């Protein structure tokens, strides 16, 4: 056991490296990861304790903070106390500058242990480097920033007076009139910068999940054939599965940067006594899952039918079905998306989609489907209906899921609508 | 045939001032004069990819093919960077017609505005001439596929107008009427437009491409052309708007769409034209007379539609699953006043009355008197009658109850019968179901009070007789107040009958003070409040320390009887609860778990009022220091008190013969599901093992789907051991006193915080003005980080005019204290997470805002249940535009605002407890092992030292732990000494037998291996992992994350493994308490990938 899963992983990676529906940065990162794995130079890292700091030299820095009340900006020493020294308000981390475009094809390998900071540029620039916001009267003081209008918090962002000095000639009702009063974003070295709030979205991880069936508990094929078009699934069942989830790399960029424009980062050992190896984070578990075996001829029919409208392939159809099913499970069980995981395996014969409880032994999440298949099918039908915003492929109104391991790539609402409903329910 | 073209003026009759205020607030955020663009009811130009297919640049004689091929996300990203979003470019709905040959017709009208000039930001200077009002009305006939109607364009400033008759028929399935000025038509790529329209028409047809015939209606006037000015006030070009109406049917599906095509920018500035292709939704004109304010072009404003079917109507219907027969896009389908009539809008305002629960025909006093006749077992009838009489009067005094609801009567009888006090079937569990604010609390409190009276009259035992568990501290505090008032009036009424009887109660949860804290904070000038108001003076009651005792003080009256009552009968601090256990213990599942799996604070080196021994709360004998009253296990004798140093051998009081809890109430039981539910299931099973019997469980909830199955799974009972008592609702009758007015809004043009803040601040301002006071409201978010963000935004908006506060990631702040302040009226607007949604009566709440609909309808019901309890209240639902699930609720909006549909939807919600979670099983074994240590040690003079961390001598340690290890191993091997929940798994599944055996072996070898170093139970708990022992809320494996830069307490946090695996690669960002950190490597297990898969 397990070797089959490894084969499945390698086969999934190979098909994705070839998929032209994925952006180049992701394909390149997948290719490198695949090389390491095939050559047996990859280690699985199972975290037990994690250290976290305000910066990881050469990669990211988040060490500045902003006081929301008096609008002052502080460095690391003050940030760690979490309170503004002047007014004692709780601090929020400062806006940070980050490159929008650093090159679509770039992939970096985050060396471990990290190299020295010298000569390395931050990918995410700290505030004072991105914004020239020192007060001209007191050059040691950094100016604050504050939006004028809630509808446009970034576009109406203006400097605030760090001293609240009403007698200053530049003082304008709390704001500073210097530099036209508006916040200035410098471009340098061909890198466009924008401001962004710090967030976990600064790094987005990419995962692959493979699975093996251990035990079938309940066959639901009949319920699904009666509730949906009979040829949609050749098999639907609840059962126990061995699931292997691996985080292969992550994409860096400011929180609003498109996935295709981010920098892919792989964690690689270099130097020292150990041989060069890729590090991937992983966990394996036995849990409950809901397996859908899809009908390959129907998928091909959908791909053919949608050819003129959208770039849809077999993986896109299966992945879109997985997201519709995940949304339906969430609606039925009332548990959050975080409690579930998804896996798609194309295989040679019949593509498979697995929705599973993302903790060993399960939390009763997917089991709710077995309790009430008609309710699940009703939610599934709704999840498979057209995007309420009629978007072009997939968006946050229809198929995007916040915990999608493959970063919501290769999704299309038309694919799932066509596959499950062939039109309106 | 033509409808009045001003139909978009809201047809809602302003029923009351609140409704009017709500409507005015909606009008504000959808108004076309809104700076730049409004929040809702707006259509943007198409996605750049479609835009570049539709439009050509005449100068370049081609379309912009090179617009970057990327996913929608890029566009959303760009938009989000501006904190705005593209509102969507199609508006309408599909209707499913009945599949027969009967012909039908539909009259369809769309109304909206187009901006043709820059406007003014100032309401007093709004320029009506900056807008053209468009109205298009068409009649479609299914048989002939004929379309007739008219188009009307009017300048908002009066004067210019243009009208046109429209007539078309076609053999194609769909007809698209294009409306555009000549200047726009010249720039249109008709082939591209047809391709786009074909795709739009295919929505919902499963990918098949229908035929679409395109008709063009030219506009000769300038009514659809806008003047474009730059930031300096120079006119730099003109913008020509175009839109399309698509109608027709394919099979049984009838489509009605208004499609915004955006417009063509005619300008000599090449850069501007190019940008209009790259970002069609970001074309602006500036007003030099208004501080160069910026106004978006290419949008359609205040879009609404009206559809009236004749001959046949579509099969539109609503159920607990939502809407069927109509499939809206960017809209909500709302039924009109007549049958077959529909209105499409992207928001909804609706009023709802509350259902009337059926009341008993007899007075509460006569019900209780008749109940006294049925009560058996050694009680003097005279005393019982006097108690019942006093109770009925107290109910009237405390809660104005003169007659019970019928379901309350049944519940009271069922609980008493199950306790063996009255005649009737004995159950193991009673589930009480009634809507929020439906009186569930009294349905279980009344029989509990009667049973306490009966038991005290019978054997006079002291100790806990009932445990009330609430899932949140806020709710526990709220219920403590309700109980305090009832017990106070009961005591007062009993005094009148010369019956010297009182019932004590106390709260024990994470927010309960200890004496030291009260003294310290009082010493620093802070006022601390008990979780109750004085019912006599309507003032919050203070906690004060006097001579080492905590006293209650009413600020209005030094000799307030209520404060005196609390001083005597309420256990106000932790120490009081432990020294002298109350009759009724208000607590939560976490605290009970901590008690049975090892006292928390004392063993973690922080005493905080927690003693070394807590099992007296479960009826076990204990020893009390005669000097400081600190509590110890019963065989402690011969040592010194760890607190005051007194010799316990001489001065300790042994206390035994305590009562044991017979009733356990799980209020808001629907919260017990998922990871929490699984662990509570195992925890209750362990509690039963500790008690030695199964108590009566009373579950209460407003929102349980299959209550009987839920209770039987959670409590491991058969169906016939559970009785469900549900409130009966008077059919067709509603409580006319109060209404909830729902406003449902999906933010379209900006982020949800921007829309929420604008809507609420307008509403608040208006209501404030009307009511001449600061209205009170709660905003519910779904996560703490959302909470922090919104709180900040709201504080900015209200800027000191009112008191705004809430839960936040500022963990120095006192959550419970803030909640009390809100309840006491010292905070006007409270931004809360879901912890405030349960059961709490906040009295005069004027509005509740739901900021992102939660996953479960039952959770939504709890949140709205905070409003409309004793006055009309507004409920704002601001959907999350980034959540697919929220779109489902948005389209099926009536599930939220229609009580009957809501109940139906809740019945479909399955709440399951699955006891097979491996992590939960492992933790349950550990908790059981600790409880066995208590059992082995509490009554053994030698082993007793384990419980007070007093094993000093190595020999003593080795002897004690070896004994304990043997005890645990033998208890596990005999199986029956395991809690039932574990025993079931052990017997039926070999995998779980292995897990349980493995865990027992691990604990046993740990005890043997470390026997010389473990000084007592604290060190054992640390070795077992104290956090995983105490954490009931998550049931995944745990990873420790150390946030090194924090120099505050609690810089470590356990996170679920599933989170860690996605956030632990070096350089990844992780968040904690609102701050962001970057992961480094830490301690880890690492294996080559092939080996890992092979394991």
CSV table of N, CA and C in Angstrom, one decimal, chain B residues 772-827:
chain,number,residue,atom,x,y,z
B,772,UNK,N,-34.3,60.1,18.5
B,772,UNK,CA,-33.7,61.1,19.4
B,772,UNK,C,-32.9,60.4,20.5
B,773,UNK,N,-32.4,59.2,20.2
B,773,UNK,CA,-31.5,58.5,21.1
B,773,UNK,C,-30.5,57.6,20.3
B,774,UNK,N,-29.5,57.1,20.9
B,774,UNK,CA,-28.6,56.3,20.2
B,774,UNK,C,-29.2,54.9,20.1
B,775,UNK,N,-29.6,54.5,18.9
B,775,UNK,CA,-30.1,53.1,18.8
B,775,UNK,C,-29.0,52.1,19.1
B,776,UNK,N,-29.5,50.9,19.3
B,776,UNK,CA,-28.6,49.8,19.8
B,776,UNK,C,-28.6,48.7,18.7
B,777,UNK,N,-27.4,48.3,18.3
B,777,UNK,CA,-27.3,47.2,17.3
B,777,UNK,C,-26.2,46.3,17.5
B,778,UNK,N,-26.3,45.1,16.9
B,778,UNK,CA,-25.3,44.1,16.9
B,778,UNK,C,-24.9,43.7,15.4
B,779,UNK,N,-23.7,43.7,15.1
B,779,UNK,CA,-23.3,43.2,13.8
B,779,UNK,C,-22.5,41.9,14.0
B,780,UNK,N,-23.0,40.9,13.3
B,780,UNK,CA,-22.4,39.5,13.5
B,780,UNK,C,-21.5,39.3,12.3
B,781,UNK,N,-20.3,38.9,12.6
B,781,UNK,CA,-19.4,38.5,11.6
B,781,UNK,C,-19.1,37.0,11.7
B,782,UNK,N,-18.3,36.4,10.9
B,782,UNK,CA,-18.1,35.0,11.0
B,782,UNK,C,-16.7,34.6,11.5
B,783,UNK,N,-15.8,35.6,11.4
B,783,UNK,CA,-14.5,35.2,12.0
B,783,UNK,C,-14.0,36.4,12.8
B,784,UNK,N,-13.0,36.1,13.6
B,784,UNK,CA,-12.5,37.2,14.5
B,784,UNK,C,-11.7,38.2,13.6
B,785,UNK,N,-11.0,37.7,12.6
B,785,UNK,CA,-10.2,38.7,11.8
B,785,UNK,C,-11.2,39.6,11.0
B,786,UNK,N,-12.3,39.1,10.5
B,786,UNK,CA,-13.3,39.9,9.9
B,786,UNK,C,-13.8,41.0,10.9
B,787,UNK,N,-14.0,40.5,12.1
B,787,UNK,CA,-14.5,41.3,13.2
B,787,UNK,C,-13.5,42.5,13.4
B,788,UNK,N,-12.2,42.2,13.5
B,788,UNK,CA,-11.3,43.3,13.8
B,788,UNK,C,-11.3,44.3,12.7
B,789,UNK,N,-11.4,43.8,11.4
B,789,UNK,CA,-11.3,44.7,10.3
B,789,UNK,C,-12.6,45.6,10.2
B,790,UNK,N,-13.7,45.0,10.4
B,790,UNK,CA,-15.0,45.8,10.4
B,790,UNK,C,-15.1,46.8,11.5
B,791,UNK,N,-14.6,46.3,12.7
B,791,UNK,CA,-14.7,47.2,13.8
B,791,UNK,C,-13.9,48.5,13.6
B,792,UNK,N,-12.7,48.3,13.0
B,792,UNK,CA,-11.9,49.4,12.7
B,792,UNK,C,-12.6,50.4,11.7
B,793,UNK,N,-13.2,49.8,10.7
B,793,UNK,CA,-13.8,50.5,9.6
B,793,UNK,C,-15.0,51.3,10.2
B,794,UNK,N,-15.8,50.6,11.0
B,794,UNK,CA,-16.9,51.3,11.6
B,794,UNK,C,-16.5,52.4,12.6
B,795,UNK,N,-15.5,52.2,13.3
B,795,UNK,CA,-15.0,53.2,14.2
B,795,UNK,C,-14.6,54.4,13.4
B,796,UNK,N,-13.9,54.2,12.3
B,796,UNK,CA,-13.6,55.4,11.4
B,796,UNK,C,-14.8,56.1,11.0
B,797,UNK,N,-15.8,55.4,10.6
B,797,UNK,CA,-17.0,56.0,10.0
B,797,UNK,C,-17.8,56.7,11.0
B,798,UNK,N,-17.9,56.2,12.2
B,798,UNK,CA,-18.8,56.8,13.2
B,798,UNK,C,-18.0,57.8,14.0
B,799,UNK,N,-16.7,57.7,14.0
B,799,UNK,CA,-15.7,58.7,14.5
B,799,UNK,C,-16.2,59.4,15.8
B,800,UNK,N,-16.4,58.6,16.8
B,800,UNK,CA,-16.6,59.1,18.1
B,800,UNK,C,-18.0,59.6,18.4
B,801,UNK,N,-18.9,59.5,17.5
B,801,UNK,CA,-20.3,60.0,17.7
B,801,UNK,C,-21.1,59.0,18.6
B,802,UNK,N,-20.7,57.8,18.5
B,802,UNK,CA,-21.4,56.8,19.4
B,802,UNK,C,-20.3,55.8,19.9
B,803,UNK,N,-20.7,55.0,20.8
B,803,UNK,CA,-19.7,54.1,21.4
B,803,UNK,C,-19.8,52.7,20.6
B,804,UNK,N,-18.7,52.4,19.9
B,804,UNK,CA,-18.6,51.2,19.1
B,804,UNK,C,-17.6,50.3,19.8
B,805,UNK,N,-17.9,49.1,19.9
B,805,UNK,CA,-16.9,48.1,20.4
B,805,UNK,C,-17.2,46.7,20.0
B,806,UNK,N,-16.4,45.8,20.3
B,806,UNK,CA,-16.8,44.4,20.0
B,806,UNK,C,-15.6,43.5,20.2
B,807,UNK,N,-15.9,42.2,19.8
B,807,UNK,CA,-14.8,41.2,19.9
B,807,UNK,C,-13.7,41.6,18.9
B,808,UNK,N,-12.5,41.4,19.3
B,808,UNK,CA,-11.4,41.7,18.4
B,808,UNK,C,-10.2,40.8,18.7
B,809,UNK,N,-9.2,40.9,17.9
B,809,UNK,CA,-8.0,40.1,18.1
B,809,UNK,C,-7.1,40.8,19.2
B,810,UNK,N,-7.6,41.9,19.8
B,810,UNK,CA,-6.9,42.5,20.8
B,810,UNK,C,-7.1,41.6,22.1
B,811,UNK,N,-6.2,40.7,22.3
B,811,UNK,CA,-6.5,39.7,23.4
B,811,UNK,C,-6.2,40.2,24.8
B,812,UNK,N,-5.8,41.4,24.9
B,812,UNK,CA,-5.7,42.0,26.2
B,812,UNK,C,-7.1,42.4,26.7
B,813,UNK,N,-7.9,42.7,25.7
B,813,UNK,CA,-9.3,43.2,26.0
B,813,UNK,C,-10.1,42.2,26.7
B,814,UNK,N,-11.1,42.6,27.4
B,814,UNK,CA,-11.9,41.7,28.2
B,814,UNK,C,-13.2,41.4,27.4
B,815,UNK,N,-13.3,40.3,26.8
B,815,UNK,CA,-14.5,40.0,26.0
B,815,UNK,C,-15.7,40.0,26.8
B,816,UNK,N,-15.7,39.3,27.9
B,816,UNK,CA,-16.9,39.2,28.7
B,816,UNK,C,-17.3,40.5,29.3
B,817,UNK,N,-16.3,41.3,29.7
B,817,UNK,CA,-16.6,42.6,30.2
B,817,UNK,C,-17.3,43.5,29.1
B,818,UNK,N,-16.8,43.4,27.9
B,818,UNK,CA,-17.4,44.2,26.8
B,818,UNK,C,-18.8,43.8,26.6
B,819,UNK,N,-19.0,42.5,26.6
B,819,UNK,CA,-20.4,42.0,26.4
B,819,UNK,C,-21.4,42.5,27.5
B,820,UNK,N,-20.8,42.5,28.7
B,820,UNK,CA,-21.7,43.0,29.8
B,820,UNK,C,-22.0,44.5,29.6
B,821,UNK,N,-21.0,45.2,29.1
B,821,UNK,CA,-21.2,46.7,28.9
B,821,UNK,C,-22.2,46.9,27.8
B,822,UNK,N,-22.2,46.1,26.8
B,822,UNK,CA,-23.2,46.2,25.8
B,822,UNK,C,-24.6,46.0,26.3
B,823,UNK,N,-24.6,44.9,27.1
B,823,UNK,CA,-25.9,44.5,27.7
B,823,UNK,C,-26.4,45.6,28.6
B,824,UNK,N,-25.5,46.3,29.3
B,824,UNK,CA,-25.9,47.3,30.2
B,824,UNK,C,-26.1,48.7,29.5
B,825,UNK,N,-26.0,48.7,28.2
B,825,UNK,CA,-26.3,49.9,27.4
B,825,UNK,C,-25.2,50.9,27.3
B,826,UNK,N,-24.0,50.5,27.8
B,826,UNK,CA,-22.9,51.5,27.7
B,826,UNK,C,-22.2,51.4,26.4
B,827,UNK,N,-22.5,50.4,25.5
B,827,UNK,CA,-22.0,50.4,24.2
B,827,UNK,C,-23.2,50.4,23.2
